[in-house]
mmCIF file of C-alpha atoms in Angstrom:
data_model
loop_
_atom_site.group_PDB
_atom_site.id
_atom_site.type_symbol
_atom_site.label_atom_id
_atom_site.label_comp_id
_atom_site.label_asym_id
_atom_site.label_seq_id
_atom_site.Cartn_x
_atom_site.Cartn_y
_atom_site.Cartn_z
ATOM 1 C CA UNK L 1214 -4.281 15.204 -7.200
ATOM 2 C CA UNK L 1215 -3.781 11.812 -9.017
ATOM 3 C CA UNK L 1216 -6.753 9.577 -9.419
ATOM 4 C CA UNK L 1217 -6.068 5.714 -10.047
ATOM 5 C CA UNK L 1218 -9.089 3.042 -11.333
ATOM 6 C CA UNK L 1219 -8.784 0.103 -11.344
ATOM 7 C CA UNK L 1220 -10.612 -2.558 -12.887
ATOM 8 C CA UNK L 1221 -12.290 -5.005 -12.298
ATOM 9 C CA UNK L 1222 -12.919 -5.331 -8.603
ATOM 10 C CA UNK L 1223 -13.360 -9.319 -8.438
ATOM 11 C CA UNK L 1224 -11.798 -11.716 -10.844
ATOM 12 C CA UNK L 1225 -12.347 -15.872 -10.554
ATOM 13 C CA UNK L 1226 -9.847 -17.816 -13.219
ATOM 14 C CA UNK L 1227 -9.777 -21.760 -13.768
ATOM 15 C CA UNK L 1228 -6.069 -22.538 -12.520
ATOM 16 C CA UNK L 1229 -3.936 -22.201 -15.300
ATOM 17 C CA UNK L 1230 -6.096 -19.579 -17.190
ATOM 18 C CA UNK L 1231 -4.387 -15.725 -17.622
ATOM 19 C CA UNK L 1232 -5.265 -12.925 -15.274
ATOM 20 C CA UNK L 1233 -5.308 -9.397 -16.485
ATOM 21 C CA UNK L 1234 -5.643 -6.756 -13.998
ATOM 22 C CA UNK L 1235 -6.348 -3.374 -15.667
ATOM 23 C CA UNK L 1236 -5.639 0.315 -14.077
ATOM 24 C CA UNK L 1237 -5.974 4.382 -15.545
ATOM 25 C CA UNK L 1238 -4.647 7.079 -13.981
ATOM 26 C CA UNK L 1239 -5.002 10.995 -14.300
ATOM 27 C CA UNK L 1240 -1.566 12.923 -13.862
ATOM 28 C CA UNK L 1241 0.178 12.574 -16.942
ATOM 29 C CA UNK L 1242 3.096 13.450 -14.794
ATOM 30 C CA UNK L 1243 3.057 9.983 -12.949
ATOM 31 C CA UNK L 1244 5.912 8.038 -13.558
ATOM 32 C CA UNK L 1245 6.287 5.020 -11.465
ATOM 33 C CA UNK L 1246 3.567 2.285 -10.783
ATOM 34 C CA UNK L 1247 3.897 -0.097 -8.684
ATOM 35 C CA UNK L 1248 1.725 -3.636 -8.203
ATOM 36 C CA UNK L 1249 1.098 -5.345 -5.004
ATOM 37 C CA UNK L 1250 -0.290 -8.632 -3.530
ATOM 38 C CA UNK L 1251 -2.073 -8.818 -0.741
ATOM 39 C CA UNK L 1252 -3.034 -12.191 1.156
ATOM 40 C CA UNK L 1253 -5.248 -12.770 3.497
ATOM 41 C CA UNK L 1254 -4.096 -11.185 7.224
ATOM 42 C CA UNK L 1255 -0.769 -9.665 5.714
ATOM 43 C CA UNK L 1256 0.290 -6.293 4.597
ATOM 44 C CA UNK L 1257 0.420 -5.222 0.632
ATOM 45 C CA UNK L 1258 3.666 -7.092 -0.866
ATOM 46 C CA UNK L 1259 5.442 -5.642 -3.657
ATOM 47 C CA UNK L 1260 5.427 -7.697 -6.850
ATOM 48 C CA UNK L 1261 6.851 -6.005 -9.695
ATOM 49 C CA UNK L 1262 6.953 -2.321 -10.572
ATOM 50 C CA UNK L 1263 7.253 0.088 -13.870
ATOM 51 C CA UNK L 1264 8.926 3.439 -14.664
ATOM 52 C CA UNK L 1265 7.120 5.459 -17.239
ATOM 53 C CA UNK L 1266 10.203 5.373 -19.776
ATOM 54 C CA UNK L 1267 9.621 1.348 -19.852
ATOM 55 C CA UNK L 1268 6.595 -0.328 -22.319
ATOM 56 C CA UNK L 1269 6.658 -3.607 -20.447
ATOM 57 C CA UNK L 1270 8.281 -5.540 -18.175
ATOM 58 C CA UNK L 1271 8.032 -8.773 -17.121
ATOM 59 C CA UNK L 1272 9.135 -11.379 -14.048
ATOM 60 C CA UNK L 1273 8.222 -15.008 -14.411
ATOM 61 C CA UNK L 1274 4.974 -15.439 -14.714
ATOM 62 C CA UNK L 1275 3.680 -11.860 -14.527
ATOM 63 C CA UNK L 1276 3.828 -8.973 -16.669
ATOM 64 C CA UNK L 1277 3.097 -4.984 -16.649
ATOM 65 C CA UNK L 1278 2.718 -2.715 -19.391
ATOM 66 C CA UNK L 1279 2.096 0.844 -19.640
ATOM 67 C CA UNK L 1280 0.590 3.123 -21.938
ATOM 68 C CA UNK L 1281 1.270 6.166 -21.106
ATOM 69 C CA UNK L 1282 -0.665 7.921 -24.205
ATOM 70 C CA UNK L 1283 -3.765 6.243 -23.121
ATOM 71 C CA UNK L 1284 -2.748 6.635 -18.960
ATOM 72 C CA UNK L 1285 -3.349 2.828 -18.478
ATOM 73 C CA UNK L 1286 -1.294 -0.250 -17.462
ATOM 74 C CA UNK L 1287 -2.093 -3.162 -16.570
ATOM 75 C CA UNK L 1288 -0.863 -6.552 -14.365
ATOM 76 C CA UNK L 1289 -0.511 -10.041 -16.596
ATOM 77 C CA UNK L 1290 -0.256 -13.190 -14.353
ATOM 78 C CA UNK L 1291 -0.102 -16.377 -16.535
ATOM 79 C CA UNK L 1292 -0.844 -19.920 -15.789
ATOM 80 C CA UNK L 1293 -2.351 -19.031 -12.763
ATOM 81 C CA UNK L 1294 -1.711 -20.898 -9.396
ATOM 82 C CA UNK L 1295 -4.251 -21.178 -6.038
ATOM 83 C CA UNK L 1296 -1.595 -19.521 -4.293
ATOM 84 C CA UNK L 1297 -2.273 -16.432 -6.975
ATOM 85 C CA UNK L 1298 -5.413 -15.576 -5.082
ATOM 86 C CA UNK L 1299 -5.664 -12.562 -3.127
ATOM 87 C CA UNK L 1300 -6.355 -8.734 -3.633
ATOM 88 C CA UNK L 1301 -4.037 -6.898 -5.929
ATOM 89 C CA UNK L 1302 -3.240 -3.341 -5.527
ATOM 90 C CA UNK L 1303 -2.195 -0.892 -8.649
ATOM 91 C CA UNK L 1304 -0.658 2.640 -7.677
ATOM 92 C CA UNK L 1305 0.696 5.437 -9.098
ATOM 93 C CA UNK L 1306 2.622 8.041 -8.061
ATOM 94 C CA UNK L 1307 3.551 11.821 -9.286
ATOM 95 C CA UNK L 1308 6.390 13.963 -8.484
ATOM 96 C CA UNK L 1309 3.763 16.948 -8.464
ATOM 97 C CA UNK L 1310 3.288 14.710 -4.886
ATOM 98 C CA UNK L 1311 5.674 15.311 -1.651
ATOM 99 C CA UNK L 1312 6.883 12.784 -0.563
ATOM 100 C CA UNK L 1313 6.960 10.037 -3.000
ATOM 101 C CA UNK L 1314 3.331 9.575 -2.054
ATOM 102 C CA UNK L 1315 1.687 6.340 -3.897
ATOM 103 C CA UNK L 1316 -2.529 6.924 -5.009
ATOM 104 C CA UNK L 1317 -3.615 3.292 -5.044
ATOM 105 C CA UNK L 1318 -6.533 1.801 -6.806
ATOM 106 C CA UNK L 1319 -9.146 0.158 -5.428
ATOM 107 C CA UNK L 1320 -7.980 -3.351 -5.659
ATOM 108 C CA UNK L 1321 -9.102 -6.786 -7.387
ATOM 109 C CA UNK L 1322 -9.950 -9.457 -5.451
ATOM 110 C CA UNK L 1323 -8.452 -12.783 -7.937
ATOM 111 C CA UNK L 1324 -9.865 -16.280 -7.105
ATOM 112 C CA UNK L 1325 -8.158 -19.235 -8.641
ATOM 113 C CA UNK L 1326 -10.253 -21.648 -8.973
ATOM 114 C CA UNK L 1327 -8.128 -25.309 -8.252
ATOM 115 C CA UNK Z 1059 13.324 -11.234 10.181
ATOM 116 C CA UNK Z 1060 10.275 -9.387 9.748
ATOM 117 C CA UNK Z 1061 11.718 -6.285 7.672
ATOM 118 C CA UNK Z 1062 8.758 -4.146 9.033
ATOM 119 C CA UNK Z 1063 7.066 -4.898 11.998
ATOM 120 C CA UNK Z 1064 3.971 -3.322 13.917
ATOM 121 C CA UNK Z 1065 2.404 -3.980 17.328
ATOM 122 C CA UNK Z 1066 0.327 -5.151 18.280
ATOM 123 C CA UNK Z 1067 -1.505 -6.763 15.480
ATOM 124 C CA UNK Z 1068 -4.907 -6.473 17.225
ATOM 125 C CA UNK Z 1069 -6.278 -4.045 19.486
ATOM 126 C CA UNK Z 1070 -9.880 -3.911 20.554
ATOM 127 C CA UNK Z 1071 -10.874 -1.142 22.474
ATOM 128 C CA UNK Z 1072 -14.074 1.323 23.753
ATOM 129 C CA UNK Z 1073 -15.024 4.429 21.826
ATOM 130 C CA UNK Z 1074 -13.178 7.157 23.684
ATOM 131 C CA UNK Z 1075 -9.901 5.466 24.739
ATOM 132 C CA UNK Z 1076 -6.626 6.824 23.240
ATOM 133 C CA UNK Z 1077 -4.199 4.170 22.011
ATOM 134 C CA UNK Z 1078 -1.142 3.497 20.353
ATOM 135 C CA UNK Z 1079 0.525 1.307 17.675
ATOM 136 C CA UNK Z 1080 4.207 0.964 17.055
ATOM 137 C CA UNK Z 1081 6.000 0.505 13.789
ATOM 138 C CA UNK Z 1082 9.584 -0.423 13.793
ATOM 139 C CA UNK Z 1083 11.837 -1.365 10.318
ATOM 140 C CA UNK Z 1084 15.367 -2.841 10.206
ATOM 141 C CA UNK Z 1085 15.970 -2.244 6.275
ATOM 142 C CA UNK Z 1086 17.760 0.513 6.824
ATOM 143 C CA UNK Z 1087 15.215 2.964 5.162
ATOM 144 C CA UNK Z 1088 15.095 6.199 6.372
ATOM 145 C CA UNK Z 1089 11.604 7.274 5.274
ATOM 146 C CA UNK Z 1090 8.575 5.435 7.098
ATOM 147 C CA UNK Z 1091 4.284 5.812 6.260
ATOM 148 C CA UNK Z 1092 1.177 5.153 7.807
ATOM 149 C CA UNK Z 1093 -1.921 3.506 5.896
ATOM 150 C CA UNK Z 1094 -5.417 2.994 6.812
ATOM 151 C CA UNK Z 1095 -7.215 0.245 4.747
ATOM 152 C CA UNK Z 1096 -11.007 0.202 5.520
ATOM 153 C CA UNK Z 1097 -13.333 -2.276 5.227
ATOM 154 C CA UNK Z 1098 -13.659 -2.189 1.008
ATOM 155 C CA UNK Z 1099 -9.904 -2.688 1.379
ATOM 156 C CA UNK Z 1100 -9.133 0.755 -0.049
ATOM 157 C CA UNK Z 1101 -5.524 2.018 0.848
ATOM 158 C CA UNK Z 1102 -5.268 5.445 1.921
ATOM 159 C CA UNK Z 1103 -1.696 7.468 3.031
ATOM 160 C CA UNK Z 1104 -2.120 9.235 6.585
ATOM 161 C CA UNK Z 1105 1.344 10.332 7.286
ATOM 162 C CA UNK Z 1106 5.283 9.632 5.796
ATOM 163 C CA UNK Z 1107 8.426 11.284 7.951
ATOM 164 C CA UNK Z 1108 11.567 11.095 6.550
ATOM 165 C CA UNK Z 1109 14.217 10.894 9.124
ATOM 166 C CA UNK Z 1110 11.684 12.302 11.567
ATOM 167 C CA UNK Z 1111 11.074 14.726 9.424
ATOM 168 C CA UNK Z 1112 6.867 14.903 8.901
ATOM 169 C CA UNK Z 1113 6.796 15.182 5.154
ATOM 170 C CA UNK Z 1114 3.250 13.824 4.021
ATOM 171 C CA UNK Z 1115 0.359 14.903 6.594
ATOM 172 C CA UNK Z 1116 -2.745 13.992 4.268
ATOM 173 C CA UNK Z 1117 -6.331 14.754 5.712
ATOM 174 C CA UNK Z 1118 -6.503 12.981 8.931
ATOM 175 C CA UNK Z 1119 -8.380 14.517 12.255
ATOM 176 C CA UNK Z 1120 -6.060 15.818 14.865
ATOM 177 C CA UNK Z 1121 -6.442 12.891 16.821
ATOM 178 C CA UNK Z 1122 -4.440 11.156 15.185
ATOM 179 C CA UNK Z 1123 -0.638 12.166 15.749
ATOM 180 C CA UNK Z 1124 2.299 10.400 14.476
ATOM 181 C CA UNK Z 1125 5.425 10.380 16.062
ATOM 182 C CA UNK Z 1126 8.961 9.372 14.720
ATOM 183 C CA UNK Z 1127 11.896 9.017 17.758
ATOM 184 C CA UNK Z 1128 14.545 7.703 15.124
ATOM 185 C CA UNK Z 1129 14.526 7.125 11.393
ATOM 186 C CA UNK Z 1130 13.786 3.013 12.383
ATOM 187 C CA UNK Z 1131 10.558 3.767 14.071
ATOM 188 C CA UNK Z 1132 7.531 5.084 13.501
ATOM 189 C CA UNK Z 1133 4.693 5.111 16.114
ATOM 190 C CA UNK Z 1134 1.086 6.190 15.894
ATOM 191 C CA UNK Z 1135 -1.083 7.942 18.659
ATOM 192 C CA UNK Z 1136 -4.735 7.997 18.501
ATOM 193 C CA UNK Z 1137 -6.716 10.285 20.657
ATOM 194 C CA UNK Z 1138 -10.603 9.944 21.370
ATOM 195 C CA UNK Z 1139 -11.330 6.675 19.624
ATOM 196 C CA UNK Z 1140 -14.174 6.892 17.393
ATOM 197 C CA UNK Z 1141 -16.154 3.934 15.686
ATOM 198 C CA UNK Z 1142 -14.864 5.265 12.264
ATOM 199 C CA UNK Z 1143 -11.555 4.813 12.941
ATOM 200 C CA UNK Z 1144 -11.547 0.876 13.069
ATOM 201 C CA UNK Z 1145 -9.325 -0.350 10.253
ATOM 202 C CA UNK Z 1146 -6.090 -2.303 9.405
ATOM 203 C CA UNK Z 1147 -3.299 0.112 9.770
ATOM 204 C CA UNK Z 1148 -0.084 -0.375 7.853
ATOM 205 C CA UNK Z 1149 2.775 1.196 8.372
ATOM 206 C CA UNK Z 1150 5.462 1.192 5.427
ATOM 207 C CA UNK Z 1151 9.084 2.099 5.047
ATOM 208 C CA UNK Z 1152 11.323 3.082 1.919
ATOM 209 C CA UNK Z 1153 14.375 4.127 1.113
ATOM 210 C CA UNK Z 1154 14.471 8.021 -0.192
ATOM 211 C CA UNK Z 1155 17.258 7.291 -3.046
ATOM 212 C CA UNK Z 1156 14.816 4.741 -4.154
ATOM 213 C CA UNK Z 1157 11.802 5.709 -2.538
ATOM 214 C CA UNK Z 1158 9.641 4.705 -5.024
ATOM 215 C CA UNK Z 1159 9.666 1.139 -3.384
ATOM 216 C CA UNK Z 1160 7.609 1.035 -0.488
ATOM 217 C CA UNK Z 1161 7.398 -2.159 1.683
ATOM 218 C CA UNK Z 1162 4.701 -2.886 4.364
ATOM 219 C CA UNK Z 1163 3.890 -4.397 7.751
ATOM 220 C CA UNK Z 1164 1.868 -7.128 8.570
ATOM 221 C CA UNK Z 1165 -0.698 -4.847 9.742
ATOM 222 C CA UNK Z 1166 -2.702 -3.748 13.385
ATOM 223 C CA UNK Z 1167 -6.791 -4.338 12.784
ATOM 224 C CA UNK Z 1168 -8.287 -2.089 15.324
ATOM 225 C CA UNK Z 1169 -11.587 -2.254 16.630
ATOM 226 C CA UNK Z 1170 -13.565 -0.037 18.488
ATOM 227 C CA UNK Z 1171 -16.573 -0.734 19.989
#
């Protein structure tokens, strides 16, 4: 089945500073890959998404890309904000998979430091 | 307004007990999904029905039993409560035309002592 990384587990930024979140996967067949945000006490919120015939895409202040050569993409957040902090989820998922199942990673806890 | 909601959001009980949490969604969806997140906050998939249909069962002990009474609802039976099984479950809801998007509940942290 599909395997997702992700890397690194912890991140601390100086407010304003760039975040980069970075993620691999194994099934070449994966084609969607989805980011999420979770705060503290709340459920995994949908942030911004990629399909595997897209490079990049981007939403305000953050960013995806995808490689799919190399099986990597990654999250960009720029000028980062307090209200940035919280664990981020990467996930991938393959139509070898019923039921559009989603293999997450295991999440990066960001810290913005004020 | 709460697009996906579960109850309750705590439950504390004794190893042993059998319990229940409830997921409902008023997006619309028609395809629903349990989570369990453990305590390294890794997300794992338990179960997805699509209009009640059981579609994703992953490896989860038969204690566990979902059970879906209409496409908006999504409820989730545990039998035999075990210390292992405390976790935040999520339940989740999409839409199958664009099922890729997945959006969660707030969450139920249960606890068994």
């Amino acid at each position: 089945g599909e395997n997702v990384e992700q890397h690194p587990s912890t991140l601390s930024v100086q407010e304003g500073d760039s975040a980069v979140i970075k993620c691999t996967y194994s099934d070449s067949a994966s084609n969607y890959f989805p980011w999420y945000k979770q705060e503290l006490g709340k459920g995994p919120q949908l942030i911004i998404d990629i399909r595997s015939n897209v490079g990049e895409k981007k939403d305000q202040r953050i960013a995806v890309t995808l490689n799919k050569t190399a099986k990597h993409f990654s999250l960009h957040i720029t000028e980062t904000q307090p209200e940035d902090s919280a664990v981020y989820f990467c996930a991938a998922r393959t139509p070898r998979a019923a039921g559009n199942k989603l293999t997450f990673g295991g999440g990066t806890r960001v810290l913005v430091k004020p | 307004d709460t697009a996906v909601s579960q109850t309750p959001k705590y439950l504390v009980t004794q190893m042993g007990n059998d319990k229940s949490i409830k997921c409902e969604q008023n997006l619309g969806h028609d395809t629903m999904y349990w989570y369990k997140q453990d305590s390294k906050k890794f997300l794992k998939i338990m179960f997805s029905y699509n209009n009640k249909e059981l579609i994703i069962n992953e490896t989860v002990p038969n204690r566990f039993s979902p059970k879906s009474p209409d496409k908006a609802h999504l409820n989730l039976h545990i039998n035999s409560l075990e210390l292992g099984d405390s976790a935040v479950y999520f339940c989740a809801s999409s839409l199958r035309s664009r099922g890729y998007e997945q959006y969660f509940g707030p969450g139920t942290r249960l606890t068994v002592t």
